[in-house]
Coordinates of C-alpha atoms in Angstrom, one line a residue:
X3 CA -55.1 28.5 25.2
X4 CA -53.8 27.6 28.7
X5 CA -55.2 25.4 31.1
X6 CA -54.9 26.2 34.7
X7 CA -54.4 23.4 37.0
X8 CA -54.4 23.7 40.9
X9 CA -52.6 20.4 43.1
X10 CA -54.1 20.7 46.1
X11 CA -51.6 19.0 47.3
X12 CA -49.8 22.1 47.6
X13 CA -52.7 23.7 48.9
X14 CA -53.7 21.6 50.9
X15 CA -49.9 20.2 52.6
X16 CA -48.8 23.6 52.5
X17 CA -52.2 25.6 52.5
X18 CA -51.7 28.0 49.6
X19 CA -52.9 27.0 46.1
X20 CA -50.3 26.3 43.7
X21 CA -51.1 27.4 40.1
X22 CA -50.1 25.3 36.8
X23 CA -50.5 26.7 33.3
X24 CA -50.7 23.9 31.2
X25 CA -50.7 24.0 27.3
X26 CA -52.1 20.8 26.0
X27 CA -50.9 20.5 22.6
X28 CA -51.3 16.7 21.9
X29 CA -53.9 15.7 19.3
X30 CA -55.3 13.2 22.1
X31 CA -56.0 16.5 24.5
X32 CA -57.5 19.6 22.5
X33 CA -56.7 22.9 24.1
X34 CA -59.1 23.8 26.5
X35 CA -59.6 25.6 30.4
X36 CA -60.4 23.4 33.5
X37 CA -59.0 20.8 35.3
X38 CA -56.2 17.9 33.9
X39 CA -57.9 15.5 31.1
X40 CA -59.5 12.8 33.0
X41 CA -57.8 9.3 32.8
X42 CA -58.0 7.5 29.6
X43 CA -59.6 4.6 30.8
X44 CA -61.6 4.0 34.1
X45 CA -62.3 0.8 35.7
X46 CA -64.2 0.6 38.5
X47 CA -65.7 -3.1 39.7
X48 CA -69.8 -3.6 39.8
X49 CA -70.0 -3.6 43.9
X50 CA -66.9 -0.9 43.8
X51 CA -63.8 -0.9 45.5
X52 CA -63.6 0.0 49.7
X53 CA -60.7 0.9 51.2
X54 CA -59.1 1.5 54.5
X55 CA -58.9 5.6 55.0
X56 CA -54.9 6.0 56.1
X57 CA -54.1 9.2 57.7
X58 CA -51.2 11.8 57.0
X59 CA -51.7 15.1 59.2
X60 CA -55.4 14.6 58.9
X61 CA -55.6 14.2 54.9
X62 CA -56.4 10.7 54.1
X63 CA -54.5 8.4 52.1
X64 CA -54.5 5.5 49.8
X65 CA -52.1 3.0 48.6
X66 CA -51.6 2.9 44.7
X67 CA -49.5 1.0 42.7
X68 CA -48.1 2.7 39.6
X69 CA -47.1 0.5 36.5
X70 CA -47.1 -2.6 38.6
X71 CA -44.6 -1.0 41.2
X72 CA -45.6 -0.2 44.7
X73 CA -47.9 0.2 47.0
X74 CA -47.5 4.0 47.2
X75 CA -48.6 5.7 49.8
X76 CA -50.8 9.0 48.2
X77 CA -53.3 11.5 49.5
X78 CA -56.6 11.2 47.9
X79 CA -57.7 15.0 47.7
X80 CA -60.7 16.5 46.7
X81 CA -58.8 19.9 46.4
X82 CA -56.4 18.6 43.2
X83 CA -57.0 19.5 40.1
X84 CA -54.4 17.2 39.1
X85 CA -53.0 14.2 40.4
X86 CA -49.4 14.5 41.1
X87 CA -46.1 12.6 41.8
X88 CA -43.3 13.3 44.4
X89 CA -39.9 13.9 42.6
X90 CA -37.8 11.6 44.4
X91 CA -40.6 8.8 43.2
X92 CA -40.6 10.2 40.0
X93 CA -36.8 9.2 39.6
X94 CA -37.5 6.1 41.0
X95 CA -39.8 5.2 38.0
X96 CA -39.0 7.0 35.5
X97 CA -42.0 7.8 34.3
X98 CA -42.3 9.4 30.7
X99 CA -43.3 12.9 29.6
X100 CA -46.8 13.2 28.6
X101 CA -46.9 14.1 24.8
X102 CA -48.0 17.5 23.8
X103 CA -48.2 18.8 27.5
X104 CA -46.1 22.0 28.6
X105 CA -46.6 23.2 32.2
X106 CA -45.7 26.8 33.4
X107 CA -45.7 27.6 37.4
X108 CA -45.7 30.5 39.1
X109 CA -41.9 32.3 39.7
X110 CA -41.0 30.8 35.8
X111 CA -41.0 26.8 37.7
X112 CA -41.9 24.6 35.0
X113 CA -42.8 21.5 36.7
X114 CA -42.8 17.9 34.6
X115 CA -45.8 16.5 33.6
X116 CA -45.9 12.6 33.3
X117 CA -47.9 9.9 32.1
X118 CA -48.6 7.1 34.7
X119 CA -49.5 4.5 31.9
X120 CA -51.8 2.2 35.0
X121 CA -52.1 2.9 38.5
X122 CA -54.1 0.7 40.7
X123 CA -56.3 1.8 43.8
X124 CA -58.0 -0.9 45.8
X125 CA -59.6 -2.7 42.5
X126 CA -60.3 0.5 40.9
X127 CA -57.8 0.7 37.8
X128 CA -56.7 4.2 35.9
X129 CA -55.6 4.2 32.5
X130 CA -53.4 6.7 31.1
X131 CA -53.3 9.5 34.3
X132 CA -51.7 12.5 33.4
X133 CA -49.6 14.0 36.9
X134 CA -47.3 17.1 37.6
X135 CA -44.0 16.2 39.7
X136 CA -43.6 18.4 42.4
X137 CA -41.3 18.3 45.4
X138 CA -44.1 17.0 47.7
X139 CA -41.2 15.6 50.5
X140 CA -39.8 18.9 51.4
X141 CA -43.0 20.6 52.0
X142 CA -44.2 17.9 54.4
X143 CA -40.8 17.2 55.7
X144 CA -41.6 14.3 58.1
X145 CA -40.7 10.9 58.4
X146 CA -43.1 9.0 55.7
X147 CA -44.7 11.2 53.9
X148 CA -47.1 10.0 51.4
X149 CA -45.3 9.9 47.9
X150 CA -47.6 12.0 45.9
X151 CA -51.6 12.9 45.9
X152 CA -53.9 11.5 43.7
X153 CA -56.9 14.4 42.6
X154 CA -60.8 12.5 43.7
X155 CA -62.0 14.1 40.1
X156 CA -60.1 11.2 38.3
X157 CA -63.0 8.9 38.8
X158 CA -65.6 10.2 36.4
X159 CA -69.1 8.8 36.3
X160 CA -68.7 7.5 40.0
X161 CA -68.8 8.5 43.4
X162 CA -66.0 9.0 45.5
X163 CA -67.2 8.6 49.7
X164 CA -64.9 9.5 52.7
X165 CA -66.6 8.3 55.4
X166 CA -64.6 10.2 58.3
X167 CA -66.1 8.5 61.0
X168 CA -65.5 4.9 59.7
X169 CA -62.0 5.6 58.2
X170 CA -63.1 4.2 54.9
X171 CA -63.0 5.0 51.2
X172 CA -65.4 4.0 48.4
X173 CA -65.3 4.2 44.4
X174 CA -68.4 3.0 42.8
X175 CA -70.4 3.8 40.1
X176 CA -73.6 7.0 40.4
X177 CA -74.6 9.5 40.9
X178 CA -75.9 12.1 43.4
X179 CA -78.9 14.1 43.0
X180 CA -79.8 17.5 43.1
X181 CA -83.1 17.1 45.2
X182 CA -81.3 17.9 48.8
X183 CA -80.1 21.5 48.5
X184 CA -79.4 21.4 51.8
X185 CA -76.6 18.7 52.0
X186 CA -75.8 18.5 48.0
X187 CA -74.3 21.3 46.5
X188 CA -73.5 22.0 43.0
X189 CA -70.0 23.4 42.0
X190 CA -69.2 26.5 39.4
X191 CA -67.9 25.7 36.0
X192 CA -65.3 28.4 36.6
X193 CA -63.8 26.5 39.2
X194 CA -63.0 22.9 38.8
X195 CA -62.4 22.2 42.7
X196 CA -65.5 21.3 44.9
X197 CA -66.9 24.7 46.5
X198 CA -69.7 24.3 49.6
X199 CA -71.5 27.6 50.6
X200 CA -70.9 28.4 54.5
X201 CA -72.2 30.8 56.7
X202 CA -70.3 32.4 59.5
X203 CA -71.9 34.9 62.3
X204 CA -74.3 35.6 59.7
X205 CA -72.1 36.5 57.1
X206 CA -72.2 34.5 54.0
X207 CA -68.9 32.7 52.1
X208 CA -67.9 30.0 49.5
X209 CA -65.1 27.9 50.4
X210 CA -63.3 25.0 48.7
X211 CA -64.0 21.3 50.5
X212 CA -60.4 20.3 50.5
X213 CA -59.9 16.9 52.0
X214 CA -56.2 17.4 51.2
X215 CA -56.1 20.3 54.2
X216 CA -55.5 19.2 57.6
X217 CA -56.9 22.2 59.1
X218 CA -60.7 23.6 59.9
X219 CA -62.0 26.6 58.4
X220 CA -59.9 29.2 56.8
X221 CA -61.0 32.9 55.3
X222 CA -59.6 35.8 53.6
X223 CA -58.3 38.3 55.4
X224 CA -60.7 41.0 54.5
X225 CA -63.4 39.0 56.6
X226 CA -61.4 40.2 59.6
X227 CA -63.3 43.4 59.4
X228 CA -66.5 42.1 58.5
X229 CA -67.1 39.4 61.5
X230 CA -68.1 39.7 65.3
X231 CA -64.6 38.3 66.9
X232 CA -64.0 37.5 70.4
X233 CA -60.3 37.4 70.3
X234 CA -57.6 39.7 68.2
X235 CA -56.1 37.6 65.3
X236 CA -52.7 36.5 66.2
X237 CA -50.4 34.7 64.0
X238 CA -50.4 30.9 64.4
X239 CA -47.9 29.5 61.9
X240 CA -46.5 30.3 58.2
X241 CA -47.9 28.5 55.2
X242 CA -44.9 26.7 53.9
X243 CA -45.0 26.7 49.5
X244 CA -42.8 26.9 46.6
X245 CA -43.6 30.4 46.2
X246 CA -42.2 31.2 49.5
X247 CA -43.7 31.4 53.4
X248 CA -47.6 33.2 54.1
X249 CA -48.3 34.2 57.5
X250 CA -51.6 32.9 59.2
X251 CA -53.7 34.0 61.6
X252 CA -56.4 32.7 63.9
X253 CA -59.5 34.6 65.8
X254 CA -62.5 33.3 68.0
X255 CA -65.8 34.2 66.2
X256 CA -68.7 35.5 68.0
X257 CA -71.9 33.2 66.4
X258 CA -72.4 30.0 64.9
X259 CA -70.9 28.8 61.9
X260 CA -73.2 26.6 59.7
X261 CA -72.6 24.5 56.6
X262 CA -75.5 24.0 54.6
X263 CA -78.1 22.5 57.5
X264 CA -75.5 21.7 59.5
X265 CA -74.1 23.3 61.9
X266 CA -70.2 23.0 63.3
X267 CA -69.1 23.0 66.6
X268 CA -66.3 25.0 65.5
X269 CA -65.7 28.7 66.9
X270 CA -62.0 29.4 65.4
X271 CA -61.7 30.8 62.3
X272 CA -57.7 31.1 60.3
X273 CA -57.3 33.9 57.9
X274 CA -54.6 34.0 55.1
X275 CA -54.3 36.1 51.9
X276 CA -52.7 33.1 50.1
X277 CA -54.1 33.2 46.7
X278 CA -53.7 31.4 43.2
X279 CA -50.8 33.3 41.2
X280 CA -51.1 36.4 43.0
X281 CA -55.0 36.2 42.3
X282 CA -58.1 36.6 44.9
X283 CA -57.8 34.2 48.1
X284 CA -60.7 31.8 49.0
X285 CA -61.4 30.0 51.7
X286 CA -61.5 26.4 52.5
X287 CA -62.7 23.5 54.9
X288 CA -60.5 20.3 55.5
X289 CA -60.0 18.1 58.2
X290 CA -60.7 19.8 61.6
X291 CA -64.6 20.4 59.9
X292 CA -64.8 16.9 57.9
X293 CA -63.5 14.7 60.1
X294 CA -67.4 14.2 61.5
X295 CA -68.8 13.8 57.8
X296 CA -69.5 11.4 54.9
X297 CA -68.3 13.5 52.2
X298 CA -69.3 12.4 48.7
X299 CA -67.7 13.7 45.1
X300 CA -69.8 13.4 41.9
X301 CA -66.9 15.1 39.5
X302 CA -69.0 13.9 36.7
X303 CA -72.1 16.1 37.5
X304 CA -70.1 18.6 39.4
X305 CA -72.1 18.0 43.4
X306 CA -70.6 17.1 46.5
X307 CA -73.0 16.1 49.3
X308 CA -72.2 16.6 52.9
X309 CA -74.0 14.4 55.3
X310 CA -73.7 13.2 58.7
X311 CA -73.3 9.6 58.9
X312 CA -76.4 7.1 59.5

């Protein structure tokens, strides 16, 4: 039984979802659906680890260092189901084949999936991280690019924070709670990436929270016909991916657009019918939205809380 696997990296540097069928196979990972095993160990300090939020294209990034080697500069994304390395890094270190673990893309691509045996982040430490090499460099094409992403579920039984507004990370131990509806929501088991419930103009949506997209708000294109618009969509770029290039569009919208109690001074809404292996698009939020949040992950429990900094 496969187990489908989304980098948001691809999603999120290239906003279209990039399916992975994985076949676990290994005694040490029974066959199951849902995101990449977590990391085989996961060490987090007492007080938790901070760190300084970088910035690539509004995704924020961390510095890791991978079997002693590094720092690495990789985006920390809330939108990855699994972690993933850049291929020119991955000939750099040479990193061994996990055991047992076949991977089919979409198109017949069958990406490499490799065992990082440590990889450091601040004084967080991850034991045995499974990742998919992809071709990160060519789909962000600029000078720098971060090296790989590394997927915010692969800290289980702690709480990932990205406080926006005081470009800082943390990694320590809780959990959230399910009292505030309003500003913690609760994820589907169907769907291993972080979902929020918005509401735009009065109509009502479910979108991915993808720190790993440097845009705002994004639909499909079916809610074209469904929402008060101000201005005719017009096409506003191409969504670069490995599965070839997706035309976007962007449209004013006519009423506000609200995210749980909150609502966003945002008015422009993109719409793309980019969706995972040919399946149904969905939506998502990154940077344009976040960037005026504390956004925190419980992958353990399955909540992310939005909240507006104290």
């Amino acid at each position: 039984m496969p187990v489908t696997l989304k980098p948001a990296t691809v999603l999120k540097l290239a906003a279209a979802p990039l399916l992975l069928a994985i076949t676990l196979s290994s005694p040490a990972f029974p066959q199951h659906h849902g995101p990449a095993p977590a990391p085989a160990s996961v060490h987090v300090p007492e007080a938790g680890t901070a760190l300084q939020m970088g910035d690539a294209g509004g995704r924020p990034t961390v510095d890791v260092m991978i079997d002693g080697k590094g720092p690495y500069r990789f985006i920390l994304d809330t939108g990855a189901h699994i972690s993933v390395i850049d291929t020119k890094l991955n000939d750099e270190l040479a990193l061994p084949a996990a055991p047992g673990v076949r991977a089919v893309a979409p198109g017949g691509r069958v990406p490499n999936i490799v065992t990082i045996k440590e990889l450091r982040v601040g004084d967080a430490i991850l034991g045995g991280v499974i990742g998919a090499v992809m071709p990160l460099s060519s789909l962000m094409n600029e000078e720098g690019a971060p090296r790989g992403v590394l997927s915010a579920s692969s800290f289980p039984g702690h709480l990932v924070t990205f406080d926006y507004p005081a470009k800082r990370i943390t990694i320590a131990k809780g959990a959230l709670s399910r009292d505030d509806s309003d500003t913690v929501f609760a994820y589907d088991t169907d769907d291993p990436l972080p979902t929020v419930p918005i509401k735009v103009a009065g109509k009502e949506a479910r979108v991915h929270l993808d720190t790993g997209s440097g845009y705002g708000l994004s639909l499909p294109t079916s809610y074209v016909g469904e929402l008060s618009l101000t201005t005719k969509p017009q096409e506003v770029r191409k969504a670069k991916t490995l599965m070839g290039e997706f035309p976007v569009t962007s449209a004013q919208v006519q009423g506000p657009i609200q995210l749980g109690r909150h609502t966003l001074g945002l008015t422009e809404v993109q719409f793309s019918d980019i969706g995972p292996s040919g399946g149904s698009p969905m939506g998502n939020i990154g940077y344009e939205v976040l960037r005026g949040f504390v956004i925190t992950l419980d992958s353990k429990n399955r909540l992310i809380r939005v909240a507006k900094p104290s």
